[in-house]
Short mmCIF file of C-alpha atoms and ligand atoms in Angstrom, two decimals:
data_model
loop_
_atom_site.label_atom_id
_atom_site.label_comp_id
_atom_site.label_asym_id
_atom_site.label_seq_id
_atom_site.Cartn_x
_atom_site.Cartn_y
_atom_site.Cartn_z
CA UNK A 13 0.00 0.00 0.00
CA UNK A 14 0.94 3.50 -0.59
CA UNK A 15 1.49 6.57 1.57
CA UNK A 16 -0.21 9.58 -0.54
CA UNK A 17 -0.58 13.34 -0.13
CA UNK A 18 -3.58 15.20 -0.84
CA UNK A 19 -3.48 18.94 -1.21
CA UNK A 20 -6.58 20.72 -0.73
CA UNK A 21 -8.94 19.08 1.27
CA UNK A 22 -12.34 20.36 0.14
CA UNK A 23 -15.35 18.99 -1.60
CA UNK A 24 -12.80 17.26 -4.10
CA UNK A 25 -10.02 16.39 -2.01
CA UNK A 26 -11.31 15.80 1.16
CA UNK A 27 -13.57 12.52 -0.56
CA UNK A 28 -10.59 11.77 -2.22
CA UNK A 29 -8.35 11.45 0.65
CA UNK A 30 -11.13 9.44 2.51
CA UNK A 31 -11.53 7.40 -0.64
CA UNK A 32 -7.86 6.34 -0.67
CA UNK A 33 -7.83 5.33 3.17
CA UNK A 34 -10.28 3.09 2.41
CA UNK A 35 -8.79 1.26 0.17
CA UNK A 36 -5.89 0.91 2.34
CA UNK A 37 -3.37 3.62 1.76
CA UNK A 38 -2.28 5.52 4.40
CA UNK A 39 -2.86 9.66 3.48
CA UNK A 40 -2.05 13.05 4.79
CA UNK A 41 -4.40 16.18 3.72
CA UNK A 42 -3.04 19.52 3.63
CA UNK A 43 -5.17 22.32 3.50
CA UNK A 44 -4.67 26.27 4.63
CA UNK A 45 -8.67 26.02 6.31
CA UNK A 46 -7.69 25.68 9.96
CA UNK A 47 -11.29 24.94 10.74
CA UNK A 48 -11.44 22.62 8.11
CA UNK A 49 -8.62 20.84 8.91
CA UNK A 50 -10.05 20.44 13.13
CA UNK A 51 -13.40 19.25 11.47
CA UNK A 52 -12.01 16.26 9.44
CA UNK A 53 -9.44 15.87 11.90
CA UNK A 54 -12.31 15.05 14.20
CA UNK A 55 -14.01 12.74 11.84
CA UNK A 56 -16.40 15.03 10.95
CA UNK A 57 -17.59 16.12 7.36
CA UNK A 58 -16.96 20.13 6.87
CA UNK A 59 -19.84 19.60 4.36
CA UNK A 60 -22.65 17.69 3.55
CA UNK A 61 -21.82 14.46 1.09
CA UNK A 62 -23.62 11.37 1.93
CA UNK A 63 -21.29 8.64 2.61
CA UNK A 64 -18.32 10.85 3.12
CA UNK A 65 -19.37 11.20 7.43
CA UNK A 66 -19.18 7.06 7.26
CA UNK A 67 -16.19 6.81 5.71
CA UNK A 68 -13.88 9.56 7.84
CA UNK A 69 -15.12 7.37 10.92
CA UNK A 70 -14.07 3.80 9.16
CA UNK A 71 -10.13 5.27 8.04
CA UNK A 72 -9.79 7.60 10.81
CA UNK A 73 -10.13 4.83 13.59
CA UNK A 74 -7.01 3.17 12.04
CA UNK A 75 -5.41 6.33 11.99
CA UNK A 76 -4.52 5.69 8.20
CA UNK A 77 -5.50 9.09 7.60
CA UNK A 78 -4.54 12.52 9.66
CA UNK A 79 -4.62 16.24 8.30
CA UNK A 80 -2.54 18.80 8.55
CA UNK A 81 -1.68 22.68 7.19
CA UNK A 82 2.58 21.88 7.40
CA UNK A 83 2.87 20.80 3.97
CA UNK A 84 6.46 19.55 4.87
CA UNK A 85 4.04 16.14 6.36
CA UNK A 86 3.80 15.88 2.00
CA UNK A 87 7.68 14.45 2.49
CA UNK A 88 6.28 10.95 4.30
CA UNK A 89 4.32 10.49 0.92
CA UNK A 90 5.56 9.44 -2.76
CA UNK A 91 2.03 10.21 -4.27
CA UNK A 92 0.87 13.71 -4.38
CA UNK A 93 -2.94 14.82 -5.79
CA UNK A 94 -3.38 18.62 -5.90
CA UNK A 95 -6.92 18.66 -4.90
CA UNK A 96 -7.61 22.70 -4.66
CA UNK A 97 -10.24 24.94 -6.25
CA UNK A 98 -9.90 26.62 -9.47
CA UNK A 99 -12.94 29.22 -9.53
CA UNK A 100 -13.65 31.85 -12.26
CA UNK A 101 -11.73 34.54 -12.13
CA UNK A 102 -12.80 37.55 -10.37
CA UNK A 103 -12.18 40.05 -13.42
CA UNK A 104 -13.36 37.88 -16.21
CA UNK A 105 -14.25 34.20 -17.59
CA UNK A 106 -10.44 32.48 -17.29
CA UNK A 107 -9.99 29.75 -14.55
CA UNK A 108 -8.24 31.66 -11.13
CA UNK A 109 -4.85 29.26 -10.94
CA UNK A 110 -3.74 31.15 -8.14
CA UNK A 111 -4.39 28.18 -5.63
CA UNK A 112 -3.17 25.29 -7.61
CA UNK A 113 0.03 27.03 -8.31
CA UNK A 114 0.33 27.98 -4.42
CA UNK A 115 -0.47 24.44 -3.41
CA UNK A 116 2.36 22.92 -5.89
CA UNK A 117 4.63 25.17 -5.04
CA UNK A 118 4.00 24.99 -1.17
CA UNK A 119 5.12 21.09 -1.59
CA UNK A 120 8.46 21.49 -4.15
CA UNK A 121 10.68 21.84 -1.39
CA UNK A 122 9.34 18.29 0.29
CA UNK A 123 9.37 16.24 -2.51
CA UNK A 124 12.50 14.65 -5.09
CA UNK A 125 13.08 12.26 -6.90
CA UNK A 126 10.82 8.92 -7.04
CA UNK A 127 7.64 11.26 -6.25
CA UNK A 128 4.76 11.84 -8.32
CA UNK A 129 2.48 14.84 -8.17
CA UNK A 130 -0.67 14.31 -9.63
CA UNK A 131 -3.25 17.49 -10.79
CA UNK A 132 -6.96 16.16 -10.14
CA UNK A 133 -8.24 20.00 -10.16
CA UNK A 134 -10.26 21.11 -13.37
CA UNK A 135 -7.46 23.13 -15.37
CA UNK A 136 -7.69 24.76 -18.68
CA UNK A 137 -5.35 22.88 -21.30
CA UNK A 138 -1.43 23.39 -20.95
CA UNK A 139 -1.44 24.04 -17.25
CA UNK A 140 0.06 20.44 -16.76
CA UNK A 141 2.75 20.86 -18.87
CA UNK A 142 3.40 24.57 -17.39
CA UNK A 143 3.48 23.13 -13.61
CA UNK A 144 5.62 20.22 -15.13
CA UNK A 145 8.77 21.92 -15.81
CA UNK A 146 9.24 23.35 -11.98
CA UNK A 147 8.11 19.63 -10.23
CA UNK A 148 11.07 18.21 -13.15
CA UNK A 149 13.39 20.43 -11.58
CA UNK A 150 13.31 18.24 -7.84
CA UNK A 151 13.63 15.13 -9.68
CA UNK A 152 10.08 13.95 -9.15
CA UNK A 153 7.40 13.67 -11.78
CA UNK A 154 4.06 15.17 -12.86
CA UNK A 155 0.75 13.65 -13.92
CA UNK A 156 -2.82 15.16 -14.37
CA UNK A 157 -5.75 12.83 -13.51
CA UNK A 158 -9.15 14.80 -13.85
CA UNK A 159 -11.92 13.85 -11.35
CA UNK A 160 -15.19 13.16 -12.79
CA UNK A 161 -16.91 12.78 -9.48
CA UNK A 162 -20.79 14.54 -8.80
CA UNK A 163 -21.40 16.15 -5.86
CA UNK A 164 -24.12 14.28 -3.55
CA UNK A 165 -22.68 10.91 -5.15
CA UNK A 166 -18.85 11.72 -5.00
CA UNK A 167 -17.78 9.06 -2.79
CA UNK A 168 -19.15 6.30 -4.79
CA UNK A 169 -17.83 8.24 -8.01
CA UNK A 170 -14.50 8.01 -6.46
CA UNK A 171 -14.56 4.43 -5.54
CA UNK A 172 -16.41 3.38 -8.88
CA UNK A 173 -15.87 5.69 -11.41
CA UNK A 174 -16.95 5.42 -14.80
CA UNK A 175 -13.21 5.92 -16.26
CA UNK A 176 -9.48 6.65 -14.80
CA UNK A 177 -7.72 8.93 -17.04
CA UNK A 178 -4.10 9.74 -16.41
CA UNK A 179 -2.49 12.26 -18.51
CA UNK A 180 1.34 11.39 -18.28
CA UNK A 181 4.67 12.59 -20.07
CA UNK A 182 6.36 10.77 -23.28
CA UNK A 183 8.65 8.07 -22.60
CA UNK A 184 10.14 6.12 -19.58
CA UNK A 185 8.53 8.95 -17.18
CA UNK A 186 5.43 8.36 -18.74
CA UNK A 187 5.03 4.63 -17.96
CA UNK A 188 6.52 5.05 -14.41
CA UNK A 189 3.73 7.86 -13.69
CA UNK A 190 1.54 5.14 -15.23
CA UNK A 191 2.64 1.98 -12.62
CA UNK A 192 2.66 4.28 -9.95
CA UNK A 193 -0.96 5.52 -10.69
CA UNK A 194 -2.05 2.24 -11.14
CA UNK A 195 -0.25 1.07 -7.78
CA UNK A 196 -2.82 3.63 -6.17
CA UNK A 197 -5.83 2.72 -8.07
CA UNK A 198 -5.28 -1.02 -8.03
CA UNK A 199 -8.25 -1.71 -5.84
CA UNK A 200 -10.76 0.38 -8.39
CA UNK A 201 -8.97 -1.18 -11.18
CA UNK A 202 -9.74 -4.67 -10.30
CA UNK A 203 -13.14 -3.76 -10.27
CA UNK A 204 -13.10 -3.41 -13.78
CA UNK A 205 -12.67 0.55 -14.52
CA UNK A 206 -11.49 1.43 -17.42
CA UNK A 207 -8.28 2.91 -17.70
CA UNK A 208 -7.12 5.68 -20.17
CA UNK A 209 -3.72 6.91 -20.45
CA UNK A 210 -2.86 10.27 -22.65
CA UNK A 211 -0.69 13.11 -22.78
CA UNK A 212 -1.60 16.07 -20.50
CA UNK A 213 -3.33 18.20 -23.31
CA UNK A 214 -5.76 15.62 -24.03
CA UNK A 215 -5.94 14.17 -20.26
CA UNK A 216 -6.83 18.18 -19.53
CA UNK A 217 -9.09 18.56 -22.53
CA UNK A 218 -11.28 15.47 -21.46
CA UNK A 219 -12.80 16.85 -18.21
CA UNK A 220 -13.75 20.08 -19.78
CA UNK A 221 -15.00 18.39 -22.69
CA UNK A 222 -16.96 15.93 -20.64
CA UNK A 223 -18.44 18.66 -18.41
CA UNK A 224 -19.35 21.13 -21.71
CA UNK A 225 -20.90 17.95 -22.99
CA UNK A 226 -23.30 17.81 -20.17
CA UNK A 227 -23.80 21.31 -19.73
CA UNK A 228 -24.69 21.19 -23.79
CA UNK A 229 -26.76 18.73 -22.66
CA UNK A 230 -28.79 20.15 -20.14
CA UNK A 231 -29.23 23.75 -22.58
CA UNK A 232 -30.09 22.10 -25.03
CA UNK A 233 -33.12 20.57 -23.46
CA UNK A 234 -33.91 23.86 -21.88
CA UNK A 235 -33.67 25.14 -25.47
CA UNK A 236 -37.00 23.00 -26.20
CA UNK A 237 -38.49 23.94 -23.24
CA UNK A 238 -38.28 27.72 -24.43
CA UNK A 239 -39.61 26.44 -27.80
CA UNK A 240 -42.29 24.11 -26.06
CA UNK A 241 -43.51 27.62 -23.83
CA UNK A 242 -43.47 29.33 -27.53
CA UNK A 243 -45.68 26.10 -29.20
CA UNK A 244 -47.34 24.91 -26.06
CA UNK A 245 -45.69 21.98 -26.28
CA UNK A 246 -44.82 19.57 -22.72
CA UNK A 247 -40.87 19.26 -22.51
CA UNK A 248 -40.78 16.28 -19.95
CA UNK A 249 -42.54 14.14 -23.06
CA UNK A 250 -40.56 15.87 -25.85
CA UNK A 251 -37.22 14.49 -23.19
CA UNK A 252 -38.90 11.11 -22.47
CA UNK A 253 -39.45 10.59 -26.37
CA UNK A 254 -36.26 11.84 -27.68
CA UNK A 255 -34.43 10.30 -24.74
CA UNK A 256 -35.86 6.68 -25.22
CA UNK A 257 -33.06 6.88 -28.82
CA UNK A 258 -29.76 5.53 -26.87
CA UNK A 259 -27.81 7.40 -29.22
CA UNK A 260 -29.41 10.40 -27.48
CA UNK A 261 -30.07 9.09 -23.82
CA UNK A 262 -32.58 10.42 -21.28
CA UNK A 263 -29.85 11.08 -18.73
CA UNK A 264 -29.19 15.09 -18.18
CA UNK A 265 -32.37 15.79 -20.30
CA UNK A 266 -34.32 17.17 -17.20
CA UNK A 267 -35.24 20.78 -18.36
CA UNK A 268 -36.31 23.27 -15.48
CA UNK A 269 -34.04 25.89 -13.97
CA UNK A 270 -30.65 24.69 -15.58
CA UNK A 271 -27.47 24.25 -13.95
CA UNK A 272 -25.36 25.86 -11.45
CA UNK A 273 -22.68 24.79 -8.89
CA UNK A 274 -18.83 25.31 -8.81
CA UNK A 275 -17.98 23.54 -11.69
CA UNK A 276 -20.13 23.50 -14.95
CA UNK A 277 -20.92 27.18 -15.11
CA UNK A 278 -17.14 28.11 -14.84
CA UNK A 279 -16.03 25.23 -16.70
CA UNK A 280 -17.84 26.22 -20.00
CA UNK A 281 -16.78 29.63 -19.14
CA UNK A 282 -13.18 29.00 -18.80
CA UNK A 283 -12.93 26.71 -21.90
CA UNK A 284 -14.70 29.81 -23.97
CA UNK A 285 -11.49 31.66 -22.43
CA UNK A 286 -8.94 29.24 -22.81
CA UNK A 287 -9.73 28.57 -26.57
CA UNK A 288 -9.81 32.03 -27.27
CA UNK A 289 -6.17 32.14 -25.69
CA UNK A 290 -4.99 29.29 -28.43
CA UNK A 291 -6.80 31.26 -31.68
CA UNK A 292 -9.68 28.05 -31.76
CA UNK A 293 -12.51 30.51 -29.96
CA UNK A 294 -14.71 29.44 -33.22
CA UNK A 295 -14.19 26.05 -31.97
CA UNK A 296 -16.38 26.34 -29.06
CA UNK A 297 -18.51 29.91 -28.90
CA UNK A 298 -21.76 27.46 -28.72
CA UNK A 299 -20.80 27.22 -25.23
CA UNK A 300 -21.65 31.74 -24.83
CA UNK A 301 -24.87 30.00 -26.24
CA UNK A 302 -25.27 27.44 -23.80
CA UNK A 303 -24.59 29.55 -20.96
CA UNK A 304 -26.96 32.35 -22.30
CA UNK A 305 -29.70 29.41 -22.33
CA UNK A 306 -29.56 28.28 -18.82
CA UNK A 307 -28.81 32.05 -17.90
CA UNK A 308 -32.58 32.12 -19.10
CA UNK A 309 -34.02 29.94 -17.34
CA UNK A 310 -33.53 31.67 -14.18
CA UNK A 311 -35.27 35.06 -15.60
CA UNK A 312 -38.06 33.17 -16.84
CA UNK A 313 -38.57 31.46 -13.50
CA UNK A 314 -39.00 35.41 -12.15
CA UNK A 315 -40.99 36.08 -15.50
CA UNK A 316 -43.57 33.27 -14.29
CA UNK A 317 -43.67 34.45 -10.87
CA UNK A 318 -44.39 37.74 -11.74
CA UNK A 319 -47.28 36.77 -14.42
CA UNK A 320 -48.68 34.21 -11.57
CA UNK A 321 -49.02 37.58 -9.12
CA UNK A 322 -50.25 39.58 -12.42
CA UNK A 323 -47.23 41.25 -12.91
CA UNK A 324 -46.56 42.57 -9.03
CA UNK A 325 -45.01 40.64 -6.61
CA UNK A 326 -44.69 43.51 -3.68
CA UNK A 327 -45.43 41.94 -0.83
CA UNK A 328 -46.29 38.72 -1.79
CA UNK A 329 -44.91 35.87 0.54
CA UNK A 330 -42.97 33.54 -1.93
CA UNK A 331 -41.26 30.52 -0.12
CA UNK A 332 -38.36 28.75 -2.28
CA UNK A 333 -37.85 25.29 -1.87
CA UNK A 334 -33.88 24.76 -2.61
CA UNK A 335 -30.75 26.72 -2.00
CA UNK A 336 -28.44 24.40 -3.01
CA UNK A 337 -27.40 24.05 -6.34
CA UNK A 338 -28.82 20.51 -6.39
CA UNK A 339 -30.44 18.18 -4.35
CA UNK A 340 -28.09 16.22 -2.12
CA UNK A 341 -25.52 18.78 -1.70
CA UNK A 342 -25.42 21.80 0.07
CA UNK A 343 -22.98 23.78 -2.17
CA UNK A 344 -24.80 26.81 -3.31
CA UNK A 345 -21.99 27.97 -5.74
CA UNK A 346 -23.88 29.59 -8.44
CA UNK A 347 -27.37 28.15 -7.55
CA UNK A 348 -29.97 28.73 -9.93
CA UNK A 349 -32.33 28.34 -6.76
CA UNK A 350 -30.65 30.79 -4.83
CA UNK A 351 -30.62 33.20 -7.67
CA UNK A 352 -34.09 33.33 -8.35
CA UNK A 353 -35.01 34.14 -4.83
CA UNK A 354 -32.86 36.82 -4.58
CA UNK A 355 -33.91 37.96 -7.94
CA UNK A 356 -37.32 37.69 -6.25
CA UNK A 357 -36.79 39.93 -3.19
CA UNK A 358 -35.61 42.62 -5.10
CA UNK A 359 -38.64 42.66 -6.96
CA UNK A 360 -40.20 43.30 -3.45
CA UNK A 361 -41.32 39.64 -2.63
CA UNK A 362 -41.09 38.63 0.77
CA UNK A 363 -38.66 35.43 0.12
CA UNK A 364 -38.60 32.70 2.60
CA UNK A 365 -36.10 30.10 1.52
CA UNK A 366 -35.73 26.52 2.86
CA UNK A 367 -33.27 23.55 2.23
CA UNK A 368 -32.47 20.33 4.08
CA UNK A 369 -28.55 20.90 4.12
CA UNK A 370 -27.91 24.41 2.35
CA UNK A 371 -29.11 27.31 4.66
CA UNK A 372 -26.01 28.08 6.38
CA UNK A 373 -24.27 28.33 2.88
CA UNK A 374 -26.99 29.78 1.38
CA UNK A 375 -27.17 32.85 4.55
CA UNK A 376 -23.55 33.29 3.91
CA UNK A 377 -24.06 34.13 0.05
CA UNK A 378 -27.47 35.75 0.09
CA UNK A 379 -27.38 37.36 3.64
CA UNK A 380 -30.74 39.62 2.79
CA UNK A 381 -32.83 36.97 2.42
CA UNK A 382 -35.25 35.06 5.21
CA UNK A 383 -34.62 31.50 5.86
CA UNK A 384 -36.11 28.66 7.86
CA UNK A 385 -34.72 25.24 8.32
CA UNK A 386 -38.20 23.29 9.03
CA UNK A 387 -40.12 23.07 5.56
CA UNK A 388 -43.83 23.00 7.66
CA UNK A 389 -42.98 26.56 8.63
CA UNK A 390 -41.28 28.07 5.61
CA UNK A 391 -45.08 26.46 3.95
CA UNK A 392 -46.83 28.01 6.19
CA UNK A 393 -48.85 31.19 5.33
CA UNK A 394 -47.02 31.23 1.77
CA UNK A 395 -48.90 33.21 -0.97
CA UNK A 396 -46.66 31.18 -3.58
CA UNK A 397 -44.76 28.23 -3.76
CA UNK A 398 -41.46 27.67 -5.61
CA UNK A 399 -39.72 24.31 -5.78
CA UNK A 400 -36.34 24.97 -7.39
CA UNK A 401 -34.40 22.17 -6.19
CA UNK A 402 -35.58 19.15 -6.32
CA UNK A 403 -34.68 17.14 -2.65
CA UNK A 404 -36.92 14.09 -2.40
CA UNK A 405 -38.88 15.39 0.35
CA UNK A 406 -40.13 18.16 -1.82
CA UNK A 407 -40.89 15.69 -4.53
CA UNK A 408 -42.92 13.68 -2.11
CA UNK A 409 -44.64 16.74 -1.09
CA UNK A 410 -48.57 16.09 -1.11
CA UNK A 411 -50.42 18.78 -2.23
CA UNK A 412 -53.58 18.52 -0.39
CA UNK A 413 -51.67 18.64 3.01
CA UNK A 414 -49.35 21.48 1.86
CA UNK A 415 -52.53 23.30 0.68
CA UNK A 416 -53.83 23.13 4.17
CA UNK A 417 -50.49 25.38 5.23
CA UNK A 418 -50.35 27.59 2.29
CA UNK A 419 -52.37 31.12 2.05
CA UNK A 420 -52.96 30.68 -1.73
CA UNK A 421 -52.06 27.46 -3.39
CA UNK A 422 -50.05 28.78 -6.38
CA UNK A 423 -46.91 26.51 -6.80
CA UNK A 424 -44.55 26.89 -9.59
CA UNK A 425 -42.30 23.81 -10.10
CA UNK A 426 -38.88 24.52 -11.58
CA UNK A 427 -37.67 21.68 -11.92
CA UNK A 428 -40.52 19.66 -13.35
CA UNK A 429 -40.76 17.43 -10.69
CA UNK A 430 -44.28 16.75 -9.44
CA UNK A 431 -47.08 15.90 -11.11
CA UNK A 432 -49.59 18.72 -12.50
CA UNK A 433 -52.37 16.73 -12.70
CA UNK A 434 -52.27 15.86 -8.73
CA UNK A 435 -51.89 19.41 -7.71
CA UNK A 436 -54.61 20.87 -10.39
CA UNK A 437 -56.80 18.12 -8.78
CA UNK A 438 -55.79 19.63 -5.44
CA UNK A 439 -56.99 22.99 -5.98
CA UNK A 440 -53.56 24.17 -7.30
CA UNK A 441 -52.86 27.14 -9.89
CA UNK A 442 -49.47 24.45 -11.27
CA UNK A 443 -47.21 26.25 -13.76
CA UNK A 444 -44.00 24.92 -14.69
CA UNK A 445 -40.77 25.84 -17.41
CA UNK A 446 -41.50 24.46 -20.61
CA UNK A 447 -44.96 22.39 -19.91
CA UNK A 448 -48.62 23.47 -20.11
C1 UGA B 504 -20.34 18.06 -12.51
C2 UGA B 504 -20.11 16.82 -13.38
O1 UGA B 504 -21.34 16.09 -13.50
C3 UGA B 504 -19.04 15.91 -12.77
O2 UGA B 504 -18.79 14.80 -13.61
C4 UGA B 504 -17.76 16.73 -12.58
O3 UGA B 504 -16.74 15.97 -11.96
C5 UGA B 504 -18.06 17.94 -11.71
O4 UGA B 504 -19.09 18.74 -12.32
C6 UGA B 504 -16.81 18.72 -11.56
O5 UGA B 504 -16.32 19.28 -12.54
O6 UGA B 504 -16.20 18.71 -10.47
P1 UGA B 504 -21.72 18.53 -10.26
O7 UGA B 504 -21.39 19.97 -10.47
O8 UGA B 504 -21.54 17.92 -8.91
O9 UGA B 504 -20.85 17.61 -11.26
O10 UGA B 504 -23.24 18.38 -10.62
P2 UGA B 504 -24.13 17.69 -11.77
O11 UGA B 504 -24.78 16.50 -11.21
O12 UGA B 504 -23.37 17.56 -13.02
O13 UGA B 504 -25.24 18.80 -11.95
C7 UGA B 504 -24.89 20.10 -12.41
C8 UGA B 504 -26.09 20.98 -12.52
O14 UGA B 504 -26.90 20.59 -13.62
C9 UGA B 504 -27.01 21.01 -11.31
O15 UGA B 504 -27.35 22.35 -11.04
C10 UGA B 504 -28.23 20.22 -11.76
O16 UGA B 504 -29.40 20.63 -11.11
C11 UGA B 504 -28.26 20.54 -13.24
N1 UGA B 504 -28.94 19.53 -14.08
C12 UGA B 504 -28.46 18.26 -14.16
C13 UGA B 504 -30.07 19.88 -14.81
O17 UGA B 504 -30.52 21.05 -14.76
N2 UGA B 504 -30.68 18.94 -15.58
C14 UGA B 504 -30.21 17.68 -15.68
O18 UGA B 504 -30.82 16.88 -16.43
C15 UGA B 504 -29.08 17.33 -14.95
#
């Protein structure tokens, strides 16, 4: 078994250094979050990921895996995954690099020949082979391995991924980055994962095209539900039929309020940037497109609220359902949900937003808005209903008890979740994006 480093130990790193301790390798994390670094010290998640809580208890017991800020405790390791963030940049649409250049540079002085650092952060193309020549220089070697993993299901995308792809130099360095990744991996291996292996452009190029992919994906269904508001067509059928083709798929083909979080928006965003760096911007300015799209869909969520109140929403109680960018999470990076109801209260709603996991998150980015933890009292009194992220427990909502808590039952389901017949039957005035 190997000792590994991981550097950055947040919704990425810190499931990845719980991942490898479970499958036997003992692992340091490094982070600069003090309070971070006390929480998963302690066994306890700094953020909600189902699974991850379990699995800190299980690898902490056998003290296979401690945390740290000294990044000198990198020198006890051989295998080195730079874990940190790499948001949009605060003056335009390139990816920030600030903290994966701090966090490789924090470890050159700890690590020589023998060693392998390993990028796992999303990076536009030709940052491996920028970082490479300054981890050469100590005699150890680089490799990027993108992380496909989904928040809300990252441990068991760790642990069972879809693919492994290691992007590796030419040559003898190349296949000893390659044993030594594989040394790591061997447990997910034997399960059968397959393994890619490429140079770092295309091992870069990969995870941004996979993530463009699915955000083309998602746009382009809330493309049709624009068209199907225009026709009066129902979206969720037009996705069921064309989905039911496996060529197409029905996976990522659920149109509502489009998509949000730390990585898809900024991904498209900094590939649009990065291309236009390299002379190909033609190659990929469907992805403005794309964003414009599921930009959209957030003003026509406050378009429908406003034509449900008859074009004035002073004073009307609204009460969002969702924070967080998606259900299972509570990340609200860039949450559609969270942008409507702000977008809401300054239209002169009074917002009341609710979320199983995301209100502390969500008070810390939208500090003006009202929140309440317990869904029966955020119902309660509400003169409309929003349901922008779709948690099971607001899927399994039944409308006839919720209309006994509600002042006026007026729902509006962004996410095309529940059933409009049900809640019509209920008494319900049901409108949704892209449906009758
Ligand atoms: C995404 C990718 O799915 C991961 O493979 C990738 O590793 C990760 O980004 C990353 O780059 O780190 P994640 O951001 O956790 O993962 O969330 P997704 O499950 O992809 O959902 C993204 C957004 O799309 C959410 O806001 C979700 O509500 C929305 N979505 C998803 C839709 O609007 N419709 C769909 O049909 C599917």
């Amino acid at each position: 078994m190997a000792t590994v480093s991981v550097v950055g130990v947040g919704y990425l790193g810190a499931v990845h250094a719980a991942s490898m301790a479970s499958i036997g390798h003992t692992v340091v994390g490094i982070d600069v979050d003090e309070r971070r670094l006390a929480q998963l010290s302690a066994a306890r998640a700094p953020f909600f990921e189902p699974g991850l809580p379990e699995l800190l208890e299980q690898t902490q017991d056998g003290a296979r895996l401690s945390f740290t800020a000294d990044p000198s405790a990198v020198a006890s390791a051989t295998v080195h995954f730079v874990c940190v963030g790499t948001p949009q940049s605060a003056d335009g649409l390139h990816a920030d690099l600030t903290y994966v250049r701090a966090a490789v540079e924090s470890i050159l002085p700890h690590i020589g020949p023998g060693h392998l650092v390993v990028g796992k952060s999303t990076v536009p193309v030709g940052t491996a082979a920028e970082l490479a020549a300054s981890v050469r220089a100590t005699g150890a070697e680089l490799a990027w391995n993108p992380e496909f993993l989904r928040e809300g299901k990252a441990v068991q995308d760790t642990l069972r991924p879809d693919r492994l792809v290691y992007g590796v130099p030419d040559g003898a360095a190349g296949e000893r980055a390659t044993q030594q990744l594989d040394e790591v991996y061997r447990t997910v291996l034997d399960r059968g994962t397959p393994r890619l292996v490429a140079d770092y452009p295309t091992a870069e190029l990969v995870k941004t095209a996979a993530n463009s992919f699915l955000a083309t994906k998602i746009s382009f269904i809330n493309a049709m539900a624009e068209l199907c508001e225009s026709a009066g067509g129902d979206v969720t059928v037009l996705a069921d039929a064309i989905g039911i083709d496996d060529r197409i798929g029905r996976k990522f083909l659920n149109a509502g309020l489009g998509f949000g979080g730390g990585c898809l928006p900024k991904d498209i965003r900094a590939f649009i940037a990065r291309a236009d760096d390299l002379g190909a911007g033609d190659a990929v300015s469907f992805l403005k497109e794309i964003d414009a799209i599921n930009l959209r869909r957030r003003d026509r969520m406050v378009e429908l609220a406003l034509d449900v109140c008859d074009g004035d929403i002073t004073g009307v109680r609204v009460t969002v359902l969702g924070a967080a960018f998606k259900p299972d999470s509570d990340d609200t990076r860039d949450s559609p949900a969270l942008a409507v109801a702000a977008a809401l209260h300054a239209q002169g709603a009074v917002v009341t937003v609710t979320d199983p996991e995301g209100v502390a998150n969500a008070r810390l980015r939208e500090p003006a808005l009202t929140y309440e933890e317990d869904l029966t009292a955020a119902l309660t009194g509400a003169d409309m209903v929003l349901l922008l992220t779709e948690w099971a427990q607001y899927r399994r909502l039944d409308p006839t008890e919720v209309r006994e808590l509600v002042a006026q039952p007026r729902l509006l389901d962004g996410r095309n979740v529940l059933d409009p017949a049900e809640w019509r039957a209920a008494g319900w005035t049901y409108r949704a994006l892209g449906r009758p």
